[in-house]
Amino acid sequence: DIQLTQSPSSLSASVGDRVTITCRASQGISTSVAWFQQKPGKGPKSLIYGASSLQSGVPSKFSGSGSGTHFTLTISSLQPEDFATYYCLQYNSYPFTFGPGTKVDIK
Amino acid sequence: QVQLVESGGGVVQPGRSLRLSCAGSGFTLSSFLMHWVRQAPGKGLEWVAVISSDGSNKNYADSVMGRFTISRDNSKNTLYLQVNSLRPEDTAVYYCTRGGLDFWGPGTLVSVSS
């Protein structure tokens, strides 16, 4: 199975900060990575697919990049509604696997 | 608009069974792969199973293989997850999600406890 790691596991940031989250795969997975945002008590929300394609309706402050084994999610200017937990997912092969998550909270 | 609504969760004893359902609306379910994903309390997301659009192909996580069965009834726009031989570690919110994992339901809670 393909393992995903995320770093950092948590971070504290201020409104307006630029935030970058990293996801690394245990083997090459091309660009078969998606990113999700989850707020407490809610289901996940899809942000990015294909490593860098923005899901419909998602604001352009979110961006993704990477290929192979190294991927990043960037939030260009953090807003209060962005404080949440973020997960990467690999869908290159079954079983799909999620990263352990990165919690973004307010400094 | 696209909606997915899960149901069928509850509190069950170890070893018992449940059937979870996911009703889709606002789109033609028969055109999409469908997945189940779960999340244990306070933990991360775990992919559980997938079924092809016509139901002919299925894949499962190792942790549920042989105990869980994914199925669908496209005439009813509904996805199912039969969960058997439940264990305490199966306690989680179970989400259904469309092929590209672009839309998710609110989830249904399964709690396995004696």
PDB file of C-alpha atoms in Angstrom:
ATOM      1  CA  ASP A   1       0.000   0.000   0.000  1.00  0.00           C
ATOM      2  CA  ILE A   2       1.108   3.571  -0.662  1.00  0.00           C
ATOM      3  CA  GLN A   3       1.783   5.532   2.520  1.00  0.00           C
ATOM      4  CA  LEU A   4       1.323   9.293   2.773  1.00  0.00           C
ATOM      5  CA  THR A   5       2.975  11.564   5.313  1.00  0.00           C
ATOM      6  CA  GLN A   6       2.044  15.176   5.938  1.00  0.00           C
ATOM      7  CA  SER A   7       4.047  17.970   7.482  1.00  0.00           C
ATOM      8  CA  PRO A   8       3.603  19.727   9.700  1.00  0.00           C
ATOM      9  CA  SER A   9       1.026  17.782  11.717  1.00  0.00           C
ATOM     10  CA  SER A  10      -0.235  21.098  13.055  1.00  0.00           C
ATOM     11  CA  LEU A  11       0.541  24.773  12.686  1.00  0.00           C
ATOM     12  CA  SER A  12      -0.535  28.048  14.183  1.00  0.00           C
ATOM     13  CA  ALA A  13      -0.915  30.988  11.837  1.00  0.00           C
ATOM     14  CA  SER A  14      -2.375  34.466  11.705  1.00  0.00           C
ATOM     15  CA  VAL A  15      -5.016  35.897   9.385  1.00  0.00           C
ATOM     16  CA  GLY A  16      -3.268  36.987   6.205  1.00  0.00           C
ATOM     17  CA  ASP A  17      -0.408  34.498   6.499  1.00  0.00           C
ATOM     18  CA  ARG A  18       0.711  32.338   3.610  1.00  0.00           C
ATOM     19  CA  VAL A  19       0.571  28.677   4.635  1.00  0.00           C
ATOM     20  CA  THR A  20       2.121  25.647   2.931  1.00  0.00           C
ATOM     21  CA  ILE A  21       1.392  22.021   3.791  1.00  0.00           C
ATOM     22  CA  THR A  22       3.488  19.173   2.415  1.00  0.00           C
ATOM     23  CA  CYS A  23       2.398  15.647   1.516  1.00  0.00           C
ATOM     24  CA  ARG A  24       4.917  12.937   0.636  1.00  0.00           C
ATOM     25  CA  ALA A  25       4.163   9.545  -0.883  1.00  0.00           C
ATOM     26  CA  SER A  26       6.097   6.335  -0.238  1.00  0.00           C
ATOM     27  CA  GLN A  27       6.349   5.762  -3.985  1.00  0.00           C
ATOM     28  CA  GLY A  28       5.732   7.719  -7.159  1.00  0.00           C
ATOM     29  CA  ILE A  29       2.083   8.476  -7.818  1.00  0.00           C
ATOM     30  CA  SER A  30       2.295  10.897 -10.756  1.00  0.00           C
ATOM     31  CA  THR A  31      -0.247  13.666 -10.010  1.00  0.00           C
ATOM     32  CA  SER A  32      -2.930  11.426  -8.496  1.00  0.00           C
ATOM     33  CA  VAL A  33      -3.336  13.530  -5.363  1.00  0.00           C
ATOM     34  CA  ALA A  34      -6.313  15.381  -3.963  1.00  0.00           C
ATOM     35  CA  TRP A  35      -6.594  17.765  -1.023  1.00  0.00           C
ATOM     36  CA  PHE A  36      -9.515  18.120   1.380  1.00  0.00           C
ATOM     37  CA  GLN A  37     -10.528  20.573   4.080  1.00  0.00           C
ATOM     38  CA  GLN A  38     -12.476  19.407   7.109  1.00  0.00           C
ATOM     39  CA  LYS A  39     -14.026  21.497   9.852  1.00  0.00           C
ATOM     40  CA  PRO A  40     -15.145  20.043  13.202  1.00  0.00           C
ATOM     41  CA  GLY A  41     -18.368  18.054  12.947  1.00  0.00           C
ATOM     42  CA  LYS A  42     -18.502  18.351   9.163  1.00  0.00           C
ATOM     43  CA  GLY A  43     -17.725  16.095   6.228  1.00  0.00           C
ATOM     44  CA  PRO A  44     -14.619  16.764   4.133  1.00  0.00           C
ATOM     45  CA  LYS A  45     -14.702  19.350   1.360  1.00  0.00           C
ATOM     46  CA  SER A  46     -12.772  18.742  -1.837  1.00  0.00           C
ATOM     47  CA  LEU A  47     -10.289  21.511  -2.693  1.00  0.00           C
ATOM     48  CA  ILE A  48      -7.800  20.194  -5.241  1.00  0.00           C
ATOM     49  CA  TYR A  49      -7.603  17.185  -7.562  1.00  0.00           C
ATOM     50  CA  GLY A  50      -4.918  16.050  -9.974  1.00  0.00           C
ATOM     51  CA  ALA A  51      -2.380  17.673  -7.636  1.00  0.00           C
ATOM     52  CA  SER A  52      -3.048  21.185  -8.942  1.00  0.00           C
ATOM     53  CA  SER A  53      -6.576  21.511 -10.365  1.00  0.00           C
ATOM     54  CA  LEU A  54      -8.942  23.621  -8.322  1.00  0.00           C
ATOM     55  CA  GLN A  55     -12.304  22.040  -7.606  1.00  0.00           C
ATOM     56  CA  SER A  56     -15.276  24.049  -8.889  1.00  0.00           C
ATOM     57  CA  GLY A  57     -16.292  26.817  -6.499  1.00  0.00           C
ATOM     58  CA  VAL A  58     -13.090  26.715  -4.454  1.00  0.00           C
ATOM     59  CA  PRO A  59     -11.429  30.142  -4.092  1.00  0.00           C
ATOM     60  CA  SER A  60      -8.179  30.757  -5.913  1.00  0.00           C
ATOM     61  CA  LYS A  61      -6.297  31.418  -2.653  1.00  0.00           C
ATOM     62  CA  PHE A  62      -5.924  27.625  -2.556  1.00  0.00           C
ATOM     63  CA  SER A  63      -3.336  26.102  -4.856  1.00  0.00           C
ATOM     64  CA  GLY A  64      -1.649  22.742  -5.209  1.00  0.00           C
ATOM     65  CA  SER A  65       1.533  21.569  -6.832  1.00  0.00           C
ATOM     66  CA  GLY A  66       3.818  18.592  -7.138  1.00  0.00           C
ATOM     67  CA  SER A  67       4.230  15.267  -8.855  1.00  0.00           C
ATOM     68  CA  GLY A  68       5.860  11.938  -8.140  1.00  0.00           C
ATOM     69  CA  THR A  69       6.313  11.772  -4.376  1.00  0.00           C
ATOM     70  CA  HIS A  70       6.248  15.399  -3.207  1.00  0.00           C
ATOM     71  CA  PHE A  71       3.117  17.571  -3.123  1.00  0.00           C
ATOM     72  CA  THR A  72       2.128  20.863  -1.544  1.00  0.00           C
ATOM     73  CA  LEU A  73      -1.059  22.719  -0.692  1.00  0.00           C
ATOM     74  CA  THR A  74      -0.719  26.479  -0.301  1.00  0.00           C
ATOM     75  CA  ILE A  75      -3.202  28.965   1.104  1.00  0.00           C
ATOM     76  CA  SER A  76      -2.075  32.371  -0.101  1.00  0.00           C
ATOM     77  CA  SER A  77      -3.733  34.547   2.532  1.00  0.00           C
ATOM     78  CA  LEU A  78      -5.275  32.745   5.468  1.00  0.00           C
ATOM     79  CA  GLN A  79      -8.767  33.842   6.417  1.00  0.00           C
ATOM     80  CA  PRO A  80     -10.820  32.966   9.529  1.00  0.00           C
ATOM     81  CA  GLU A  81     -12.876  30.418   7.581  1.00  0.00           C
ATOM     82  CA  ASP A  82      -9.707  28.537   6.593  1.00  0.00           C
ATOM     83  CA  PHE A  83      -8.899  27.319  10.087  1.00  0.00           C
ATOM     84  CA  ALA A  84      -9.511  23.587   9.724  1.00  0.00           C
ATOM     85  CA  THR A  85      -7.775  20.246   9.211  1.00  0.00           C
ATOM     86  CA  TYR A  86      -6.363  19.471   5.773  1.00  0.00           C
ATOM     87  CA  TYR A  87      -5.844  15.990   4.309  1.00  0.00           C
ATOM     88  CA  CYS A  88      -4.098  14.741   1.188  1.00  0.00           C
ATOM     89  CA  LEU A  89      -5.274  11.603  -0.600  1.00  0.00           C
ATOM     90  CA  GLN A  90      -3.583   9.402  -3.168  1.00  0.00           C
ATOM     91  CA  TYR A  91      -5.795   7.790  -5.798  1.00  0.00           C
ATOM     92  CA  ASN A  92      -3.053   6.333  -7.966  1.00  0.00           C
ATOM     93  CA  SER A  93      -3.879   2.787  -6.861  1.00  0.00           C
ATOM     94  CA  TYR A  94      -6.170   0.870  -4.525  1.00  0.00           C
ATOM     95  CA  PRO A  95      -6.372   0.947  -1.624  1.00  0.00           C
ATOM     96  CA  PHE A  96      -6.656   4.726  -1.708  1.00  0.00           C
ATOM     97  CA  THR A  97      -4.859   6.251   1.254  1.00  0.00           C
ATOM     98  CA  PHE A  98      -5.124   9.534   3.126  1.00  0.00           C
ATOM     99  CA  GLY A  99      -2.401  11.467   4.855  1.00  0.00           C
ATOM    100  CA  PRO A 100      -2.731  11.822   8.649  1.00  0.00           C
ATOM    101  CA  GLY A 101      -3.885  15.439   8.392  1.00  0.00           C
ATOM    102  CA  THR A 102      -2.578  18.910   9.202  1.00  0.00           C
ATOM    103  CA  LYS A 103      -4.492  21.021  11.690  1.00  0.00           C
ATOM    104  CA  VAL A 104      -4.344  24.754  11.030  1.00  0.00           C
ATOM    105  CA  ASP A 105      -5.341  26.896  13.968  1.00  0.00           C
ATOM    106  CA  ILE A 106      -5.229  30.519  14.994  1.00  0.00           C
ATOM    107  CA  LYS A 107      -2.046  31.946  16.462  1.00  0.00           C
TER     108      LYS A 107
ATOM    109  CA  GLN B   1     -27.812  20.438  -6.525  1.00  0.00           C
ATOM    110  CA  VAL B   2     -25.843  17.302  -5.790  1.00  0.00           C
ATOM    111  CA  GLN B   3     -26.714  15.729  -2.450  1.00  0.00           C
ATOM    112  CA  LEU B   4     -25.651  12.549  -0.697  1.00  0.00           C
ATOM    113  CA  VAL B   5     -27.339  11.461   2.515  1.00  0.00           C
ATOM    114  CA  GLU B   6     -26.188   8.499   4.563  1.00  0.00           C
ATOM    115  CA  SER B   7     -28.380   6.530   6.963  1.00  0.00           C
ATOM    116  CA  GLY B   8     -28.470   3.258   8.868  1.00  0.00           C
ATOM    117  CA  GLY B   9     -25.889   3.926  11.556  1.00  0.00           C
ATOM    118  CA  GLY B  10     -26.438   3.208  15.211  1.00  0.00           C
ATOM    119  CA  VAL B  11     -25.128   1.512  18.336  1.00  0.00           C
ATOM    120  CA  VAL B  12     -24.478  -2.208  17.916  1.00  0.00           C
ATOM    121  CA  GLN B  13     -22.743  -4.954  19.858  1.00  0.00           C
ATOM    122  CA  PRO B  14     -19.514  -6.517  18.636  1.00  0.00           C
ATOM    123  CA  GLY B  15     -20.120  -9.269  16.113  1.00  0.00           C
ATOM    124  CA  ARG B  16     -23.414  -7.835  14.899  1.00  0.00           C
ATOM    125  CA  SER B  17     -24.278  -6.367  11.486  1.00  0.00           C
ATOM    126  CA  LEU B  18     -25.674  -3.196   9.965  1.00  0.00           C
ATOM    127  CA  ARG B  19     -26.567  -2.019   6.491  1.00  0.00           C
ATOM    128  CA  LEU B  20     -25.652   1.556   5.698  1.00  0.00           C
ATOM    129  CA  SER B  21     -27.382   3.400   2.871  1.00  0.00           C
ATOM    130  CA  CYS B  22     -26.461   6.469   0.866  1.00  0.00           C
ATOM    131  CA  ALA B  23     -29.176   8.192  -1.144  1.00  0.00           C
ATOM    132  CA  GLY B  24     -28.046  10.375  -4.001  1.00  0.00           C
ATOM    133  CA  SER B  25     -29.974  13.209  -5.613  1.00  0.00           C
ATOM    134  CA  GLY B  26     -29.279  15.978  -8.098  1.00  0.00           C
ATOM    135  CA  PHE B  27     -27.185  13.682 -10.291  1.00  0.00           C
ATOM    136  CA  THR B  28     -27.370  10.290 -11.985  1.00  0.00           C
ATOM    137  CA  LEU B  29     -25.699   7.900  -9.561  1.00  0.00           C
ATOM    138  CA  SER B  30     -25.407   5.204 -12.231  1.00  0.00           C
ATOM    139  CA  SER B  31     -22.818   7.332 -14.055  1.00  0.00           C
ATOM    140  CA  PHE B  32     -20.334   7.371 -11.178  1.00  0.00           C
ATOM    141  CA  LEU B  33     -17.975   5.229  -9.181  1.00  0.00           C
ATOM    142  CA  MET B  34     -18.965   5.494  -5.534  1.00  0.00           C
ATOM    143  CA  HIS B  35     -16.856   5.216  -2.400  1.00  0.00           C
ATOM    144  CA  TRP B  36     -17.256   4.763   1.339  1.00  0.00           C
ATOM    145  CA  VAL B  37     -14.795   6.527   3.641  1.00  0.00           C
ATOM    146  CA  ARG B  38     -14.820   6.415   7.438  1.00  0.00           C
ATOM    147  CA  GLN B  39     -13.444   8.460  10.301  1.00  0.00           C
ATOM    148  CA  ALA B  40     -13.019   7.145  13.830  1.00  0.00           C
ATOM    149  CA  PRO B  41     -13.698   9.672  16.611  1.00  0.00           C
ATOM    150  CA  GLY B  42     -10.874  12.194  16.779  1.00  0.00           C
ATOM    151  CA  LYS B  43      -8.922  10.393  14.040  1.00  0.00           C
ATOM    152  CA  GLY B  44      -8.141  10.867  10.368  1.00  0.00           C
ATOM    153  CA  LEU B  45      -9.940   9.699   7.247  1.00  0.00           C
ATOM    154  CA  GLU B  46      -9.764   6.066   6.114  1.00  0.00           C
ATOM    155  CA  TRP B  47     -10.857   4.919   2.662  1.00  0.00           C
ATOM    156  CA  VAL B  48     -13.067   1.819   2.977  1.00  0.00           C
ATOM    157  CA  ALA B  49     -14.402   0.624  -0.370  1.00  0.00           C
ATOM    158  CA  VAL B  50     -15.275   1.522  -3.956  1.00  0.00           C
ATOM    159  CA  ILE B  51     -17.746   0.167  -6.493  1.00  0.00           C
ATOM    160  CA  SER B  52     -17.815   0.723 -10.237  1.00  0.00           C
ATOM    161  CA  SER B  53     -20.719   2.489 -11.885  1.00  0.00           C
ATOM    162  CA  ASP B  54     -22.408  -0.760 -12.916  1.00  0.00           C
ATOM    163  CA  GLY B  55     -21.524  -2.620  -9.724  1.00  0.00           C
ATOM    164  CA  SER B  56     -19.311  -5.184 -11.455  1.00  0.00           C
ATOM    165  CA  ASN B  57     -16.021  -4.169  -9.806  1.00  0.00           C
ATOM    166  CA  LYS B  58     -15.302  -3.600  -6.150  1.00  0.00           C
ATOM    167  CA  ASN B  59     -12.232  -2.897  -4.026  1.00  0.00           C
ATOM    168  CA  TYR B  60     -11.839  -2.865  -0.259  1.00  0.00           C
ATOM    169  CA  ALA B  61      -9.405  -1.734   2.394  1.00  0.00           C
ATOM    170  CA  ASP B  62      -7.556  -4.633   3.995  1.00  0.00           C
ATOM    171  CA  SER B  63      -9.084  -3.733   7.362  1.00  0.00           C
ATOM    172  CA  VAL B  64     -12.626  -4.536   6.156  1.00  0.00           C
ATOM    173  CA  MET B  65     -12.009  -7.184   3.477  1.00  0.00           C
ATOM    174  CA  GLY B  66     -14.254 -10.194   4.007  1.00  0.00           C
ATOM    175  CA  ARG B  67     -16.486  -8.401   6.515  1.00  0.00           C
ATOM    176  CA  PHE B  68     -17.884  -5.427   4.548  1.00  0.00           C
ATOM    177  CA  THR B  69     -19.709  -5.566   1.208  1.00  0.00           C
ATOM    178  CA  ILE B  70     -20.347  -2.558  -0.997  1.00  0.00           C
ATOM    179  CA  SER B  71     -23.287  -2.642  -3.402  1.00  0.00           C
ATOM    180  CA  ARG B  72     -25.595  -0.316  -5.261  1.00  0.00           C
ATOM    181  CA  ASP B  73     -29.087  -0.079  -6.715  1.00  0.00           C
ATOM    182  CA  ASN B  74     -28.906   2.410  -9.557  1.00  0.00           C
ATOM    183  CA  SER B  75     -32.669   2.236 -10.088  1.00  0.00           C
ATOM    184  CA  LYS B  76     -33.027   3.713  -6.603  1.00  0.00           C
ATOM    185  CA  ASN B  77     -30.017   6.030  -6.846  1.00  0.00           C
ATOM    186  CA  THR B  78     -28.715   4.377  -3.695  1.00  0.00           C
ATOM    187  CA  LEU B  79     -25.379   3.016  -2.486  1.00  0.00           C
ATOM    188  CA  TYR B  80     -25.058   0.467   0.320  1.00  0.00           C
ATOM    189  CA  LEU B  81     -22.452  -0.850   2.720  1.00  0.00           C
ATOM    190  CA  GLN B  82     -23.212  -4.118   4.496  1.00  0.00           C
ATOM    191  CA  VAL B  83     -21.033  -4.224   7.594  1.00  0.00           C
ATOM    192  CA  ASN B  84     -20.751  -7.617   9.294  1.00  0.00           C
ATOM    193  CA  SER B  85     -18.796  -9.020  12.236  1.00  0.00           C
ATOM    194  CA  LEU B  86     -18.442  -5.519  13.657  1.00  0.00           C
ATOM    195  CA  ARG B  87     -15.515  -4.744  15.944  1.00  0.00           C
ATOM    196  CA  PRO B  88     -15.007  -1.849  18.371  1.00  0.00           C
ATOM    197  CA  GLU B  89     -12.387  -0.462  15.970  1.00  0.00           C
ATOM    198  CA  ASP B  90     -15.100  -0.091  13.302  1.00  0.00           C
ATOM    199  CA  THR B  91     -16.630   2.708  15.382  1.00  0.00           C
ATOM    200  CA  ALA B  92     -16.613   5.710  13.072  1.00  0.00           C
ATOM    201  CA  VAL B  93     -18.596   8.170  11.021  1.00  0.00           C
ATOM    202  CA  TYR B  94     -19.149   6.565   7.631  1.00  0.00           C
ATOM    203  CA  TYR B  95     -19.276   8.882   4.606  1.00  0.00           C
ATOM    204  CA  CYS B  96     -20.306   8.120   1.049  1.00  0.00           C
ATOM    205  CA  THR B  97     -18.683  10.112  -1.715  1.00  0.00           C
ATOM    206  CA  ARG B  98     -18.949  10.357  -5.471  1.00  0.00           C
ATOM    207  CA  GLY B  99     -16.324   9.030  -7.892  1.00  0.00           C
ATOM    208  CA  GLY B 100     -13.971  12.007  -7.853  1.00  0.00           C
ATOM    209  CA  LEU B 101     -14.533  12.409  -4.114  1.00  0.00           C
ATOM    210  CA  ASP B 102     -15.936  15.803  -5.050  1.00  0.00           C
ATOM    211  CA  PHE B 103     -19.193  15.598  -3.092  1.00  0.00           C
ATOM    212  CA  TRP B 104     -19.625  14.037   0.346  1.00  0.00           C
ATOM    213  CA  GLY B 105     -22.586  13.282   2.551  1.00  0.00           C
ATOM    214  CA  PRO B 106     -22.782  14.429   6.201  1.00  0.00           C
ATOM    215  CA  GLY B 107     -22.032  10.886   7.384  1.00  0.00           C
ATOM    216  CA  THR B 108     -23.704   8.331   9.626  1.00  0.00           C
ATOM    217  CA  LEU B 109     -22.231   7.219  12.956  1.00  0.00           C
ATOM    218  CA  VAL B 110     -21.646   3.558  13.702  1.00  0.00           C
ATOM    219  CA  SER B 111     -20.772   2.816  17.326  1.00  0.00           C
ATOM    220  CA  VAL B 112     -19.711  -0.709  18.244  1.00  0.00           C
ATOM    221  CA  SER B 113     -19.867  -1.368  21.948  1.00  0.00           C
ATOM    222  CA  SER B 114     -20.964  -4.072  24.358  1.00  0.00           C
TER     223      SER B 114
END
